[in-house]
XYZ file of C-alpha atoms in Angstrom:
316
model
C -58.490 -28.903 8.326
C -57.164 -25.390 8.244
C -53.408 -24.975 7.790
C -51.159 -23.323 10.379
C -51.339 -19.594 10.671
C -49.003 -16.787 11.642
C -45.354 -17.491 12.188
C -46.049 -21.281 12.254
C -47.061 -21.165 8.592
C -43.549 -21.091 7.086
C -41.314 -22.182 9.941
C -41.063 -25.809 11.068
C -39.643 -24.861 14.448
C -42.321 -22.322 15.188
C -41.915 -19.125 17.157
C -41.136 -21.001 20.362
C -38.271 -22.854 18.695
C -36.839 -19.647 17.289
C -36.985 -17.969 20.683
C -35.359 -21.015 22.271
C -32.516 -20.919 19.746
C -31.980 -17.232 20.415
C -31.902 -17.805 24.156
C -29.451 -20.714 23.840
C -27.260 -18.750 21.422
C -27.261 -15.737 23.722
C -26.367 -17.931 26.701
C -23.448 -19.436 24.788
C -22.151 -16.008 23.797
C -22.547 -14.736 27.349
C -20.676 -17.770 28.655
C -17.810 -17.237 26.229
C -17.673 -13.566 27.155
C -17.659 -14.373 30.885
C -14.993 -17.056 30.503
C -12.573 -14.588 28.938
C -12.946 -11.832 31.528
C -10.285 -13.036 33.959
C -7.632 -14.226 31.551
C -5.418 -11.187 31.967
C -5.255 -10.723 28.226
C -4.941 -6.933 28.279
C -1.757 -5.672 26.603
C -0.380 -2.144 27.031
C 2.912 -0.741 25.785
C 5.224 -0.204 22.831
C 5.009 -2.346 19.737
C 8.177 -3.812 18.248
C 8.130 -2.867 14.539
C 7.218 -6.449 13.720
C 10.061 -7.792 15.846
C 12.188 -8.328 12.767
C 13.885 -6.300 10.068
C 14.160 -7.737 6.597
C 17.311 -6.320 5.077
C 18.361 -6.428 1.475
C 16.373 -9.330 0.056
C 12.918 -9.776 -1.425
C 11.829 -13.096 -2.919
C 8.722 -13.348 -5.089
C 7.295 -10.183 -3.594
C 7.605 -11.612 -0.079
C 9.975 -10.031 2.414
C 12.622 -12.424 3.709
C 13.150 -11.777 7.460
C 16.611 -11.257 8.899
C 17.700 -11.034 12.532
C 15.656 -9.077 15.111
C 16.914 -5.487 15.157
C 14.192 -3.320 16.651
C 16.511 -0.476 17.699
C 18.173 -0.449 14.321
C 14.752 -0.357 12.667
C 13.848 2.819 14.524
C 17.140 4.432 13.534
C 16.626 3.507 9.883
C 13.316 5.390 9.841
C 15.163 8.611 10.638
C 17.680 8.183 7.803
C 15.644 6.901 4.830
C 12.150 7.527 3.523
C 9.444 4.891 3.599
C 5.827 3.877 3.279
C 3.405 3.498 6.191
C 0.222 1.456 5.710
C -2.359 1.373 8.502
C -5.277 -1.073 8.324
C -7.418 -0.187 11.315
C -10.846 -1.145 12.560
C -13.121 -1.094 15.601
C -10.973 1.059 17.826
C -9.566 4.449 18.751
C -6.582 5.543 16.702
C -4.196 8.498 16.930
C -1.484 9.637 14.504
C 1.258 12.062 15.600
C 4.657 13.382 14.610
C 7.430 11.683 16.565
C 10.035 13.704 18.412
C 13.125 14.583 16.316
C 15.487 11.609 16.187
C 12.977 9.282 17.819
C 12.051 7.259 14.740
C 8.884 5.392 13.869
C 7.111 3.796 16.801
C 3.663 2.676 17.893
C 1.960 2.001 21.216
C -1.205 0.051 21.894
C -3.667 -0.748 24.651
C -5.923 -3.663 23.688
C -7.253 -7.070 24.719
C -5.852 -10.015 22.787
C -9.150 -11.864 23.306
C -11.030 -9.075 21.504
C -8.643 -7.586 18.937
C -5.920 -8.847 16.659
C -2.954 -6.530 16.210
C -0.063 -7.293 13.895
C 2.949 -5.464 12.443
C 5.341 -5.915 9.553
C 8.520 -3.957 8.958
C 10.892 -4.436 6.046
C 13.932 -2.702 4.614
C 14.108 -2.913 0.825
C 17.250 -3.185 -1.327
C 17.281 0.574 -1.998
C 17.313 1.236 1.800
C 13.733 2.512 1.833
C 11.411 0.769 4.243
C 7.806 -0.355 4.503
C 5.771 -0.552 7.698
C 2.312 -2.093 7.999
C 0.120 -2.090 11.092
C -3.180 -3.942 11.280
C -5.705 -3.771 14.106
C -9.031 -5.600 13.787
C -11.679 -6.883 16.170
C -11.385 -10.665 16.115
C -14.123 -11.417 18.663
C -17.658 -11.752 17.201
C -19.703 -8.618 17.684
C -22.406 -10.246 19.862
C -19.812 -11.843 22.119
C -18.012 -8.506 22.454
C -21.346 -6.875 23.361
C -21.987 -9.404 26.134
C -18.418 -8.991 27.356
C -18.940 -5.246 27.594
C -22.252 -5.689 29.419
C -20.530 -7.990 31.923
C -17.981 -5.299 32.754
C -15.194 -6.303 30.401
C -13.133 -3.745 28.506
C -13.401 -4.256 24.742
C -11.744 -0.992 23.725
C -8.592 -0.779 21.652
C -6.402 2.321 21.521
C -3.442 2.675 19.167
C -0.978 5.575 18.808
C 1.359 5.776 15.812
C 4.294 8.235 15.822
C 5.744 9.128 12.405
C 9.348 10.379 12.009
C 9.555 13.998 10.756
C 13.044 13.752 9.230
C 12.297 11.618 6.146
C 9.743 11.605 3.307
C 6.787 9.296 3.930
C 3.922 7.944 1.846
C 0.955 7.387 4.157
C -1.916 4.968 3.476
C -4.800 4.649 5.944
C -7.682 2.174 5.642
C -10.015 2.432 8.639
C -13.556 1.415 9.502
C -15.919 1.339 12.454
C -13.959 3.507 14.803
C -12.515 6.933 15.334
C -9.244 8.463 14.237
C -7.484 11.675 15.254
C -4.475 12.642 13.153
C -2.268 15.697 13.617
C 0.277 15.454 10.813
C 1.799 18.895 11.230
C 5.575 19.153 10.884
C 5.998 15.896 8.966
C 7.510 15.319 5.532
C 4.635 13.667 3.707
C 4.896 13.037 -0.009
C 1.446 11.500 -0.440
C -1.538 10.741 1.745
C -4.330 8.299 0.882
C -6.858 8.195 3.726
C -10.031 6.113 3.515
C -12.553 5.797 6.329
C -15.927 4.041 6.482
C -18.569 3.783 9.206
C -16.726 6.089 11.559
C -15.238 9.520 12.022
C -11.875 11.091 11.344
C -10.374 14.376 12.534
C -7.415 15.421 10.406
C -5.249 18.442 11.156
C -2.009 19.951 9.888
C -1.251 22.137 12.890
C 2.028 23.391 11.376
C 3.490 23.502 7.841
C 4.994 20.325 6.442
C 8.660 20.184 5.569
C 7.774 20.106 1.846
C 4.468 20.554 -0.025
C 2.624 17.289 -0.572
C 2.370 15.823 -4.047
C -1.173 14.608 -3.372
C -3.709 14.222 -0.588
C -6.783 12.029 -0.916
C -9.535 11.832 1.702
C -12.375 9.373 1.132
C -15.138 8.714 3.685
C -18.300 6.602 3.652
C -21.066 6.574 6.256
C -19.299 8.856 8.691
C -18.067 12.323 9.437
C -14.852 14.110 8.627
C -13.201 17.246 9.946
C -10.073 18.438 8.128
C -8.315 21.563 9.388
C -5.444 23.733 8.101
C -5.006 21.805 4.855
C -3.055 24.788 3.528
C -0.155 23.816 5.800
C 0.165 20.628 3.747
C 0.037 22.546 0.427
C -0.991 19.527 -1.656
C -0.506 20.015 -5.379
C -3.451 17.661 -5.943
C -6.346 17.370 -3.482
C -9.236 14.898 -3.721
C -12.003 14.820 -1.095
C -14.867 12.381 -1.676
C -17.565 11.886 0.971
C -20.809 9.920 0.913
C -23.630 9.415 3.430
C -22.175 11.794 5.975
C -20.956 15.296 6.640
C -17.641 17.023 6.083
C -16.089 20.215 7.399
C -12.950 21.108 5.413
C -10.757 24.131 6.160
C -8.171 24.982 3.502
C -6.540 27.788 5.439
C -2.866 27.659 6.300
C 0.466 28.435 4.659
C 0.051 27.606 0.988
C 3.322 27.292 -0.946
C 1.908 26.652 -4.402
C -1.190 26.163 -6.486
C -3.618 23.277 -6.017
C -5.820 21.227 -8.328
C -8.719 20.115 -6.164
C -11.777 17.931 -6.572
C -14.453 17.786 -3.867
C -17.450 15.480 -4.123
C -20.431 14.851 -1.853
C -23.216 12.295 -2.144
C -26.121 12.091 0.278
C -24.677 14.597 2.713
C -23.285 18.072 3.142
C -19.844 19.621 2.987
C -18.552 22.981 4.169
C -15.387 24.049 2.346
C -13.566 27.105 3.669
C -10.902 28.733 1.484
C -8.356 31.349 2.593
C -9.220 34.993 2.043
C -6.145 35.565 -0.133
C -6.548 32.468 -2.316
C -7.725 32.793 -5.865
C -10.344 30.201 -6.728
C -11.126 29.082 -10.239
C -14.448 27.241 -10.390
C -16.635 26.112 -7.526
C -18.629 29.374 -7.207
C -16.421 30.626 -4.391
C -16.981 34.117 -2.949
C -14.680 36.805 -4.412
C -11.380 37.755 -2.810
C -11.586 40.114 0.141
C -9.228 43.066 -0.149
C -8.902 46.111 2.047
C -9.172 49.543 0.462
C -5.878 50.587 -1.140
C -4.351 47.139 -0.741
C -1.831 46.281 -3.449
C -2.905 43.252 -5.425
C -0.321 40.511 -4.994
C -0.849 37.232 -6.810
C -1.717 34.538 -4.294
C -1.953 30.773 -4.592
C -4.550 29.488 -7.056
C -7.088 26.807 -6.226
C -8.472 25.160 -9.361
C -11.630 23.701 -7.892
C -13.989 21.080 -9.304
C -17.166 20.446 -7.320
C -19.369 17.357 -7.675
C -22.577 16.941 -5.698
C -25.447 14.453 -5.785
C -28.272 14.469 -3.259
C -26.148 16.857 -1.237
C -24.476 20.253 -1.294
C -20.984 21.712 -1.115
C -20.883 25.185 0.436
C -17.744 27.126 -0.505
C -17.019 30.076 1.773
C -14.224 32.335 2.941
């Protein structure tokens, strides 16, 4: 007797059983999505800097919470420098400079059934502070899809406002979403921005209070647009992109030289340098000078270009 053929050959359930499981699974997900539609779980408004301030004590690397002091926390972020860490995913995110004297704050619009959002704020013994914000989709992707198809809102939107009065180290880890960041006017010491499976638009619309020590921009499977990097004047610049495209504009008010590395793998990058910037390496076009113009030494960009299955175009 001939053995079973086709999809019955290696599957005890057979094609019909597989289809039945898919239908049942889809119905369960749709039911869960429908059940959560009318729960009123949408949250909109200001976040509370973790709700607590940990002041003056750290035990075993863990922050020991003190009394709730949200207003005091905001004031502290205008008097002492700190570190901001943003772990973001599956949403729409915006970074801005806060108004003078306003202090660090964040606002959010999200559904607690779909996303998890958490904060931590701590003041360390040396009066510096650390702030961490995490936003992740907690609902399974298929359930979120059904919820969206049934008319539910699965979007999450987060705005973070950074104080301009104090030095800040910024760390961003984001995936599967979009981020717009205008960091002009801030006092950033370092920036470490990593993005995967999404897009980021970074701009320094006005000069920073002081030149940055370092700026790192790393993207995977997405697109990046970085404008007016010269207004940040990073002494060290590292841009590494893979499986996507990048448009990087280094124009702006440079206040020093820069050691830069740009790398592209499986994609393309356009790198625009200012007309008055001297470039060492990278096969950049020569300086443009008008006839009779006096040669004045400008900022120097020491450029290292790495490319694999892609191309970096350097232009003025």
